[in-house]
Amino acid sequence: MENMIELEDCPVCRGNGIISHEGGWNVQVECAMCGSHTVYVEYENEEEKKTAEQKVARLWNLGKVIKASAGE
Ligand SMILES: [Zn+2]
């Protein structure tokens, strides 16, 4: 059984967080509303990919995000 990844609402604006992969080797959680995001976590294979997704999801759920600075 795979662990489902649950994402809380955005800690900044309460928008929806989405898991975003870039380049096929790193992943972050990004807010669809305000663009705040976690750090990227790199991975090299399918197993590390799952771990990386869970790691960024945990950071997101803890509110450890980088606020989008646009418009401030
Ligand atoms: Zn947001």
GROMACS .gro file of C-alpha atoms and ligand atoms in nm, residues 9-17 30-37 60 65 68, ligand 1:
model
   21
    9ASP     CA    1  -0.428   2.440   0.318
   10CYS     CA    2  -0.167   2.702   0.238
   11PRO     CA    3  -0.030   2.846   0.564
   12VAL     CA    4  -0.018   3.191   0.403
   13CYS     CA    5  -0.351   3.225   0.222
   14ARG     CA    6  -0.543   2.901   0.282
   15GLY     CA    7  -0.528   2.815  -0.087
   16ASN     CA    8  -0.472   2.466  -0.222
   17GLY     CA    9  -0.123   2.322  -0.208
   30GLU     CA   10   0.345   2.514  -0.420
   31CYS     CA   11   0.033   2.715  -0.346
   32ALA     CA   12  -0.203   2.743  -0.642
   33MET     CA   13  -0.332   3.075  -0.510
   34CYS     CA   14  -0.040   3.284  -0.385
   35GLY     CA   15   0.264   3.099  -0.517
   36SER     CA   16   0.425   3.040  -0.180
   37HIS     CA   17   0.628   2.723  -0.184
   60TRP     CA   18   0.422   2.236   0.387
   65VAL     CA   19   0.713   2.774   0.328
   68ALA     CA   20   0.588   3.465  -0.267
   73ZN      ZN   21  -0.115   3.049  -0.062
   0.00000   0.00000   0.00000
